[in-house]
XYZ file of N, CA and C in Angstrom:
636
model
N -0.118 0.883 -1.367
C 0.809 0.419 -2.398
C 0.418 -0.992 -2.806
N 0.291 -1.202 -4.090
C -0.020 -2.537 -4.587
C 1.210 -3.426 -4.468
N 0.978 -4.677 -4.164
C 2.096 -5.593 -4.057
C 1.795 -6.874 -4.796
N 2.832 -7.567 -5.213
C 2.643 -8.834 -5.898
C 3.842 -9.730 -5.685
N 3.649 -11.009 -5.882
C 4.735 -11.965 -5.752
C 5.703 -11.810 -6.918
N 6.992 -11.861 -6.623
C 7.994 -11.745 -7.674
C 8.020 -13.023 -8.499
N 8.302 -12.870 -9.794
C 8.404 -14.014 -10.681
C 9.786 -14.029 -11.295
N 10.143 -15.157 -11.905
C 11.456 -15.298 -12.506
C 11.626 -14.426 -13.727
N 12.872 -14.120 -14.037
C 13.147 -13.255 -15.184
C 12.626 -13.856 -16.473
N 12.652 -15.181 -16.579
C 12.194 -15.827 -17.805
C 10.702 -15.628 -18.018
N 9.958 -15.344 -16.926
C 8.534 -15.139 -17.039
C 8.186 -13.679 -17.249
N 9.190 -12.816 -17.215
C 8.946 -11.392 -17.321
C 8.491 -11.029 -18.728
N 7.283 -10.519 -18.831
C 6.746 -10.081 -20.107
C 5.706 -9.015 -19.849
N 5.516 -8.132 -20.805
C 4.521 -7.077 -20.658
C 3.206 -7.450 -21.314
N 3.036 -8.700 -21.690
C 1.778 -9.200 -22.237
C 1.124 -10.108 -21.202
N -0.038 -9.737 -20.668
C -0.658 -10.545 -19.615
C -1.201 -11.858 -20.154
N -1.196 -12.909 -19.351
C -1.801 -14.169 -19.788
C -3.304 -14.009 -19.965
N -3.872 -14.828 -20.817
C -5.309 -14.749 -21.062
C -6.097 -14.958 -19.776
N -5.581 -15.797 -18.876
C -6.279 -16.038 -17.611
C -6.390 -14.765 -16.778
N -5.397 -13.888 -16.874
C -5.454 -12.620 -16.150
C -6.532 -11.715 -16.746
N -6.592 -11.691 -18.082
C -7.650 -10.928 -18.746
C -9.029 -11.456 -18.336
N -9.162 -12.757 -18.313
C -10.449 -13.359 -17.967
C -10.854 -13.008 -16.532
N -9.886 -13.043 -15.622
C -10.174 -12.680 -14.237
C -10.591 -11.215 -14.134
N -9.956 -10.366 -14.919
C -10.309 -8.942 -14.908
C -11.728 -8.735 -15.425
N -12.046 -9.379 -16.536
C -13.398 -9.224 -17.101
C -14.455 -9.782 -16.156
N -14.159 -10.934 -15.559
C -15.131 -11.567 -14.670
C -15.325 -10.776 -13.379
N -14.283 -10.128 -12.915
C -14.377 -9.421 -11.641
C -14.816 -7.978 -11.738
N -14.764 -7.409 -12.936
C -15.046 -5.984 -13.102
C -16.436 -5.603 -12.603
N -17.459 -6.305 -13.077
C -18.828 -5.918 -12.756
C -19.113 -5.917 -11.271
N -18.718 -6.976 -10.583
C -18.999 -7.064 -9.160
C -18.281 -6.007 -8.342
N -17.005 -5.767 -8.646
C -16.242 -4.783 -7.886
C -16.735 -3.363 -8.165
N -17.062 -3.074 -9.412
C -17.569 -1.733 -9.729
C -18.937 -1.520 -9.089
N -19.801 -2.522 -9.151
C -21.129 -2.396 -8.543
C -21.017 -2.120 -7.047
N -20.089 -2.803 -6.383
C -19.880 -2.574 -4.955
C -19.378 -1.152 -4.703
N -18.491 -0.665 -5.578
C -17.965 0.691 -5.423
C -19.064 1.730 -5.639
N -19.917 1.509 -6.628
C -20.985 2.452 -6.917
C -22.008 2.496 -5.792
N -22.201 1.376 -5.114
C -23.140 1.326 -4.000
C -22.552 1.941 -2.738
N -21.245 2.127 -2.727
C -20.562 2.661 -1.554
C -20.298 4.147 -1.736
N -19.125 4.496 -2.236
C -18.740 5.892 -2.475
C -18.110 5.985 -3.855
N -18.908 6.168 -4.902
C -18.384 6.134 -6.279
C -17.184 7.036 -6.505
N -17.260 8.289 -6.017
C -16.183 9.239 -6.267
C -14.868 8.789 -5.641
N -14.959 8.114 -4.505
C -13.746 7.633 -3.842
C -13.006 6.635 -4.718
N -13.758 5.895 -5.524
C -13.159 4.880 -6.390
C -12.931 5.387 -7.816
N -13.197 6.667 -8.038
C -12.908 7.251 -9.338
C -14.060 7.270 -10.318
N -15.274 6.966 -9.865
C -16.415 6.887 -10.767
C -17.423 8.007 -10.521
N -17.968 8.589 -11.598
C -19.077 9.532 -11.418
C -20.272 8.799 -10.822
N -21.072 9.509 -10.048
C -22.197 8.872 -9.373
C -23.210 8.295 -10.350
N -23.280 8.866 -11.565
C -24.303 8.440 -12.519
C -23.795 7.418 -13.539
N -22.588 6.883 -13.342
C -22.040 5.962 -14.324
C -22.714 4.598 -14.203
N -22.848 3.920 -15.333
C -23.360 2.551 -15.362
C -22.210 1.612 -15.677
N -22.258 0.415 -15.132
C -21.194 -0.557 -15.351
C -20.970 -0.783 -16.843
N -22.056 -0.763 -17.615
C -21.977 -1.037 -19.051
C -21.175 0.027 -19.797
N -20.996 1.200 -19.189
C -20.252 2.283 -19.838
C -18.742 2.122 -19.685
N -18.320 1.218 -18.843
C -16.904 1.071 -18.525
C -16.276 -0.055 -19.323
N -14.994 0.104 -19.612
C -14.257 -0.952 -20.309
C -12.853 -1.037 -19.740
N -12.208 -2.154 -19.985
C -10.833 -2.367 -19.551
C -9.869 -2.013 -20.673
N -8.813 -1.320 -20.323
C -7.789 -0.957 -21.301
C -6.557 -1.846 -21.089
N -5.571 -1.671 -21.943
C -4.339 -2.468 -21.877
C -3.701 -2.346 -20.497
N -3.441 -3.462 -19.835
C -2.943 -3.401 -18.457
C -1.455 -3.089 -18.353
N -1.078 -2.693 -17.153
C 0.311 -2.461 -16.793
C 0.778 -3.598 -15.883
N 1.931 -4.126 -16.154
C 2.526 -5.050 -15.197
C 3.270 -4.235 -14.145
N 3.180 -4.652 -12.902
C 3.893 -3.963 -11.845
C 5.292 -4.564 -11.678
N 6.299 -3.698 -11.776
C 7.685 -4.101 -11.557
C 8.147 -3.547 -10.216
N 8.797 -4.397 -9.455
C 9.281 -3.989 -8.134
C 10.709 -3.471 -8.230
N 10.982 -2.456 -7.434
C 12.328 -1.890 -7.344
C 12.945 -2.371 -6.029
N 13.891 -3.296 -6.073
C 14.468 -3.852 -4.848
C 15.143 -2.766 -4.010
N 15.015 -2.836 -2.689
C 15.641 -1.815 -1.840
C 17.154 -1.740 -2.005
N 17.801 -2.866 -2.258
C 19.252 -2.840 -2.452
C 19.641 -1.978 -3.647
N 18.803 -1.995 -4.679
C 19.094 -1.195 -5.862
C 19.018 0.290 -5.561
N 18.187 0.642 -4.584
C 18.058 2.047 -4.187
C 19.201 2.455 -3.272
N 19.472 1.641 -2.278
C 20.452 2.013 -1.255
C 21.891 1.923 -1.738
N 22.136 1.065 -2.732
C 23.517 0.865 -3.208
C 23.699 1.342 -4.647
N 22.958 2.375 -5.029
C 23.026 2.848 -6.403
C 24.403 3.460 -6.697
N 24.912 3.147 -7.877
C 26.181 3.727 -8.326
C 25.879 4.986 -9.135
N 26.620 6.065 -8.928
C 26.390 7.295 -9.689
C 26.448 7.079 -11.192
N 27.193 6.052 -11.613
C 27.357 5.794 -13.042
C 26.385 4.736 -13.563
N 25.311 4.477 -12.830
C 24.339 3.461 -13.224
C 23.938 3.650 -14.679
N 24.097 2.597 -15.479
C 23.856 2.717 -16.916
C 22.597 1.989 -17.374
N 22.024 1.144 -16.517
C 20.826 0.418 -16.922
C 19.931 0.190 -15.719
N 18.643 0.466 -15.867
C 17.690 0.224 -14.793
C 16.956 -1.089 -15.011
N 16.868 -1.543 -16.250
C 16.098 -2.748 -16.561
C 16.617 -3.965 -15.804
N 17.914 -4.042 -15.631
C 18.504 -5.217 -14.973
C 18.151 -5.299 -13.492
N 17.763 -4.189 -12.888
C 17.465 -4.181 -11.459
C 15.988 -4.436 -11.166
N 15.122 -4.311 -12.151
C 13.687 -4.440 -11.922
C 13.280 -5.904 -11.778
N 12.299 -6.146 -10.931
C 11.780 -7.492 -10.718
C 10.296 -7.526 -11.080
N 9.950 -8.343 -12.058
C 8.547 -8.457 -12.463
C 7.737 -9.132 -11.368
N 6.538 -8.641 -11.107
C 5.633 -9.279 -10.154
C 4.475 -9.914 -10.928
N 3.622 -10.603 -10.201
C 2.463 -11.236 -10.824
C 1.211 -10.380 -10.674
N 1.378 -9.086 -10.476
C 0.259 -8.155 -10.386
C 0.138 -7.358 -11.679
N -1.082 -7.312 -12.218
C -1.395 -6.533 -13.413
C -2.458 -5.505 -13.052
N -2.270 -4.284 -13.522
C -3.210 -3.200 -13.252
C -3.935 -2.851 -14.544
N -5.230 -3.120 -14.559
C -6.048 -2.866 -15.738
C -6.736 -1.506 -15.612
N -6.432 -0.556 -16.499
C -7.148 0.714 -16.458
C -8.641 0.503 -16.751
N -9.475 1.117 -15.941
C -10.917 1.135 -16.174
C -11.236 2.507 -16.747
N -11.778 2.544 -17.945
C -12.016 3.814 -18.619
C -13.488 3.972 -18.979
N -13.911 5.213 -19.023
C -15.244 5.576 -19.490
C -15.050 6.472 -20.691
N -15.381 5.984 -21.861
C -15.019 6.697 -23.075
C -13.515 6.660 -23.219
N -12.892 7.841 -23.229
C -11.430 7.910 -23.271
C -10.848 8.388 -21.940
N -11.690 8.493 -20.922
C -11.237 9.046 -19.646
C -10.928 7.944 -18.637
N -9.730 7.977 -18.031
C -9.398 6.969 -17.008
C -10.176 7.229 -15.734
N -10.682 6.161 -15.135
C -11.420 6.282 -13.874
C -10.634 5.699 -12.709
N -10.142 4.478 -12.894
C -9.496 3.760 -11.805
C -8.663 2.630 -12.388
N -8.068 1.847 -11.501
C -7.309 0.658 -11.900
C -7.904 -0.561 -11.222
N -7.963 -1.653 -11.951
C -8.386 -2.940 -11.406
C -7.150 -3.811 -11.240
N -6.853 -4.192 -10.005
C -5.670 -5.002 -9.725
C -6.009 -6.480 -9.826
N -5.257 -7.192 -10.650
C -5.424 -8.633 -10.820
C -4.104 -9.293 -10.472
N -4.151 -10.313 -9.616
C -2.913 -11.004 -9.295
C -3.124 -12.504 -9.213
N -2.004 -13.203 -9.165
C -2.019 -14.664 -9.118
C -1.887 -15.105 -7.674
N -2.860 -15.848 -7.187
C -2.916 -16.220 -5.780
C -2.117 -17.470 -5.455
N -1.503 -18.093 -6.458
C -0.798 -19.348 -6.272
C -1.525 -20.504 -6.914
N -2.823 -20.332 -7.128
C -3.623 -21.352 -7.788
C -4.411 -20.795 -8.957
N -4.773 -19.512 -8.875
C -5.592 -18.922 -9.927
C -5.404 -17.415 -9.952
N -5.749 -16.829 -11.083
C -5.763 -15.382 -11.217
C -7.082 -14.859 -10.658
N -7.017 -13.719 -9.971
C -8.242 -13.152 -9.419
C -8.169 -11.631 -9.418
N -9.332 -11.006 -9.577
C -9.442 -9.556 -9.456
C -9.465 -9.224 -7.970
N -8.445 -8.527 -7.496
C -8.258 -8.349 -6.055
C -8.844 -7.051 -5.528
N -8.771 -5.968 -6.285
C -9.202 -4.669 -5.769
C -9.284 -3.679 -6.911
N -9.960 -2.570 -6.656
C -9.963 -1.484 -7.632
C -9.869 -0.159 -6.899
N -9.513 0.859 -7.643
C -9.326 2.199 -7.080
C -8.090 2.831 -7.686
N -7.165 3.340 -6.820
C -5.893 3.908 -7.290
C -6.136 5.001 -8.337
N -7.036 5.926 -7.966
C -7.523 6.929 -8.914
C -6.397 7.801 -9.459
N -5.585 8.363 -8.551
C -4.507 9.237 -9.002
C -3.509 8.520 -9.883
N -3.171 7.289 -9.528
C -2.225 6.509 -10.326
C -2.794 6.225 -11.709
N -4.086 5.955 -11.803
C -4.688 5.670 -13.105
C -4.565 6.867 -14.045
N -4.750 8.067 -13.500
C -4.642 9.272 -14.327
C -3.222 9.481 -14.817
N -2.257 9.324 -13.909
C -0.870 9.564 -14.299
C -0.372 8.538 -15.307
N -0.780 7.291 -15.149
C -0.373 6.270 -16.116
C -0.975 6.550 -17.489
N -2.196 7.063 -17.516
C -2.801 7.430 -18.799
C -2.007 8.552 -19.460
N -1.524 9.495 -18.659
C -0.727 10.594 -19.205
C 0.608 10.099 -19.741
N 1.192 9.147 -19.050
C 2.457 8.583 -19.529
C 2.254 7.945 -20.896
N 1.201 7.155 -21.048
C 0.964 6.499 -22.337
C 0.591 7.498 -23.430
N -0.055 8.592 -23.059
C -0.381 9.610 -24.049
C 0.879 10.317 -24.535
N 1.852 10.499 -23.639
C 3.075 11.209 -23.986
C 4.162 10.278 -24.528
N 4.023 8.982 -24.245
C 4.939 7.972 -24.789
C 4.086 6.861 -25.415
N 3.454 7.139 -26.557
C 2.455 6.223 -27.117
C 3.045 4.963 -27.747
N 2.266 3.894 -27.672
C 2.684 2.628 -28.271
C 2.846 2.765 -29.773
N 2.023 3.612 -30.401
C 2.128 3.795 -31.854
C 3.457 4.434 -32.253
N 4.130 5.041 -31.273
C 5.458 5.596 -31.522
C 6.562 4.609 -31.210
N 6.163 3.397 -30.811
C 7.143 2.365 -30.514
C 7.572 2.323 -29.062
N 6.853 3.044 -28.184
C 7.231 3.104 -26.777
C 6.354 2.180 -25.935
N 6.966 1.572 -24.931
C 6.248 0.667 -24.031
C 6.721 0.941 -22.606
N 6.156 1.985 -22.029
C 6.536 2.383 -20.675
C 6.183 1.288 -19.676
N 6.960 1.215 -18.604
C 6.730 0.222 -17.560
C 6.481 0.908 -16.223
N 5.557 0.351 -15.462
C 5.278 0.837 -14.119
C 6.251 0.193 -13.138
N 6.888 1.019 -12.329
C 7.856 0.553 -11.345
C 7.399 1.031 -9.966
N 7.440 0.142 -8.972
C 7.011 0.507 -7.625
C 8.126 0.234 -6.625
N 8.388 1.225 -5.783
C 9.287 1.034 -4.653
C 8.394 0.874 -3.431
N 8.251 -0.351 -2.944
C 7.351 -0.608 -1.830
C 7.814 0.092 -0.559
N 9.126 0.076 -0.322
C 9.636 0.695 0.898
C 9.530 2.221 0.844
N 9.704 2.813 -0.310
C 9.575 4.266 -0.449
C 8.125 4.693 -0.638
N 7.244 3.724 -0.881
C 5.815 3.992 -1.104
C 5.612 4.981 -2.258
N 6.357 4.725 -3.332
C 6.272 5.593 -4.507
C 6.162 4.756 -5.769
N 5.469 5.321 -6.757
C 5.380 4.715 -8.079
C 6.225 5.535 -9.055
N 6.853 4.838 -9.987
C 7.697 5.462 -10.988
C 7.408 4.811 -12.327
N 8.091 5.278 -13.374
C 7.986 4.606 -14.665
C 9.305 4.722 -15.401
N 9.498 3.807 -16.329
C 10.667 3.852 -17.199
C 10.217 3.549 -18.613
N 10.909 4.141 -19.575
C 10.601 3.928 -20.989
C 11.839 3.294 -21.622
N 11.850 1.971 -21.798
C 13.053 1.296 -22.313
C 13.477 1.778 -23.689
N 12.518 2.207 -24.508
C 12.837 2.595 -25.887
C 13.238 4.060 -26.027
N 13.380 4.786 -24.917
C 13.635 6.228 -24.986
C 15.033 6.572 -25.471
N 15.951 5.610 -25.472
C 17.282 5.865 -26.011
C 18.347 6.035 -24.968
N 17.965 6.376 -23.748
C 18.918 6.503 -22.645
C 18.253 5.956 -21.390
N 19.022 5.371 -20.470
C 18.437 4.847 -19.239
C 17.640 5.932 -18.524
N 16.491 5.579 -17.989
C 15.641 6.570 -17.341
C 14.776 5.929 -16.275
N 14.421 6.711 -15.275
C 13.513 6.306 -14.206
C 12.938 7.583 -13.614
N 11.627 7.736 -13.717
C 10.981 9.005 -13.388
C 9.845 8.781 -12.407
N 9.747 9.637 -11.405
C 8.680 9.542 -10.419
C 7.347 9.958 -11.018
N 6.287 9.259 -10.624
C 4.929 9.651 -10.986
C 4.387 10.577 -9.906
N 3.767 11.653 -10.325
C 3.239 12.649 -9.376
C 1.758 12.375 -9.126
N 1.460 11.341 -8.380
C 0.077 10.937 -8.180
C -0.609 11.824 -7.147
N -1.890 12.086 -7.400
C -2.719 12.860 -6.489
C -4.161 12.444 -6.711
N -4.967 12.348 -5.639
C -6.376 12.012 -5.815
C -7.195 13.160 -6.375
N -6.626 14.371 -6.411
C -7.377 15.537 -6.870
C -7.468 15.560 -8.387
N -8.680 15.577 -8.953
C -8.814 15.577 -10.411
C -8.321 16.846 -11.070
N -8.176 17.928 -10.301
C -7.728 19.197 -10.863
C -6.212 19.361 -10.797
N -5.532 18.317 -10.359
C -4.070 18.376 -10.277
C -3.473 18.747 -11.635
N -2.471 19.643 -11.636
C -1.877 20.082 -12.893
C -1.270 18.897 -13.645
N -1.292 18.984 -14.950
C -0.797 17.908 -15.794
C 0.727 17.991 -15.871
N 1.381 16.925 -15.498
C 2.840 16.896 -15.533
C 3.323 16.501 -16.925
N 4.450 17.060 -17.292
C 5.057 16.739 -18.570
C 6.028 15.585 -18.359
N 5.567 14.393 -18.688
C 6.391 13.207 -18.503
C 7.297 12.932 -19.689
N 7.316 13.839 -20.659
C 8.241 13.656 -21.780
C 9.677 13.931 -21.346
N 9.819 14.639 -20.253
C 11.160 14.872 -19.696
C 11.451 13.748 -18.710
N 12.397 12.908 -19.049
C 12.726 11.740 -18.245
C 13.942 12.012 -17.357
N 13.950 11.373 -16.204
C 15.052 11.577 -15.262
C 16.048 10.421 -15.310
N 17.282 10.710 -14.952
C 18.329 9.687 -14.915
C 18.086 8.756 -13.728
N 18.321 7.454 -13.899
C 18.038 6.494 -12.823
C 18.760 6.788 -11.519
N 20.058 7.079 -11.572
C 20.831 7.266 -10.340
C 20.276 8.414 -9.509
N 19.976 9.528 -10.156
C 19.458 10.691 -9.428
C 18.107 10.384 -8.799
N 17.242 9.680 -9.529
C 15.923 9.331 -8.992
C 16.041 8.391 -7.804
N 16.891 7.381 -7.923
C 17.056 6.417 -6.834
C 17.597 7.092 -5.577
N 18.468 8.056 -5.753
C 19.034 8.749 -4.596
C 17.961 9.513 -3.822
N 16.936 10.009 -4.515
C 15.860 10.734 -3.822
C 15.000 9.797 -2.977
N 15.062 8.499 -3.237
C 14.258 7.525 -2.502
C 14.982 6.919 -1.308
N 16.277 7.155 -1.200
C 17.093 6.415 -0.242
C 16.656 6.603 1.212
N 16.351 7.826 1.623
C 16.018 8.077 3.027
C 14.761 7.318 3.439
N 13.742 7.352 2.611
C 12.496 6.666 2.977
C 12.642 5.148 2.885
N 13.392 4.678 1.891
C 13.621 3.240 1.790
C 14.358 2.745 3.028
N 15.370 3.463 3.462
C 16.123 3.065 4.650
C 15.232 3.057 5.887
N 14.353 4.070 5.999
C 13.481 4.177 7.168
C 12.461 3.047 7.216
N 12.026 2.582 6.053
C 10.972 1.571 5.988
C 11.483 0.179 5.641
N 12.779 0.003 5.663
C 13.374 -1.257 5.204
C 12.857 -2.447 6.009
N 12.687 -2.283 7.294
C 12.242 -3.396 8.135
C 10.728 -3.388 8.295
N 10.101 -2.247 8.120
C 8.640 -2.178 8.243
C 7.962 -2.852 7.055
N 8.547 -2.699 5.857
C 7.976 -3.276 4.640
C 9.056 -4.059 3.900
N 9.539 -5.170 4.431
C 10.657 -5.885 3.819
C 10.338 -6.498 2.480
N 9.093 -6.927 2.239
C 8.797 -7.631 0.992
C 7.536 -7.126 0.353
N 7.023 -6.046 0.817
C 5.777 -5.538 0.244
C 5.572 -4.116 0.676
N 4.350 -3.644 0.601
C 4.118 -2.265 0.942
C 2.747 -2.030 1.509
N 2.564 -0.877 2.104
C 1.279 -0.528 2.672
C 0.291 -0.104 1.604
N -0.956 0.030 1.970
C -1.971 0.510 1.019
C -1.680 1.941 0.665
N -2.049 2.346 -0.573
C -1.777 3.728 -0.983
C -2.636 4.707 -0.195
């Protein structure tokens, strides 16, 4: 599970700072080259891919779902946006042509932005599907939401017209069936499905999460 330091609400924006973009561009070549020299498929890359064939797409900001919001959810919950906490982690899709390969994680270390890791193959595919089904050209700007204690990724579409929070069905298998993310789930029902695991991991992962 990717983790990042929480930032203030006033800093919450879905547009990454230029320094984050610069860190992503500067770090892409070295991290991809290391992955290709190791186990390309494990990191989402075909064995014959060249670094020059890859590009960075519009990044996702990671929003954290506080455990209290999960454990104390009200059945009548009317808004999920107020409970989300923006982090300083941005996930840049790495694509080859129009196909998602992996995600490049960029975060703020306290002094500078840096490219921290890449991979997250299943998550990269599902996020691409979300954007295909809720496109920006239609006025939609889906957000990535992570419950560190539940070790699950979700998404919400603020412009969908009704409060929503839907689980992402991530899998490393490229043949995994395509989920229809146009059907959105109600926040309260989704949060209730996370309660048991959040409670079990509340002390194990109090402020972050394990690797995916």
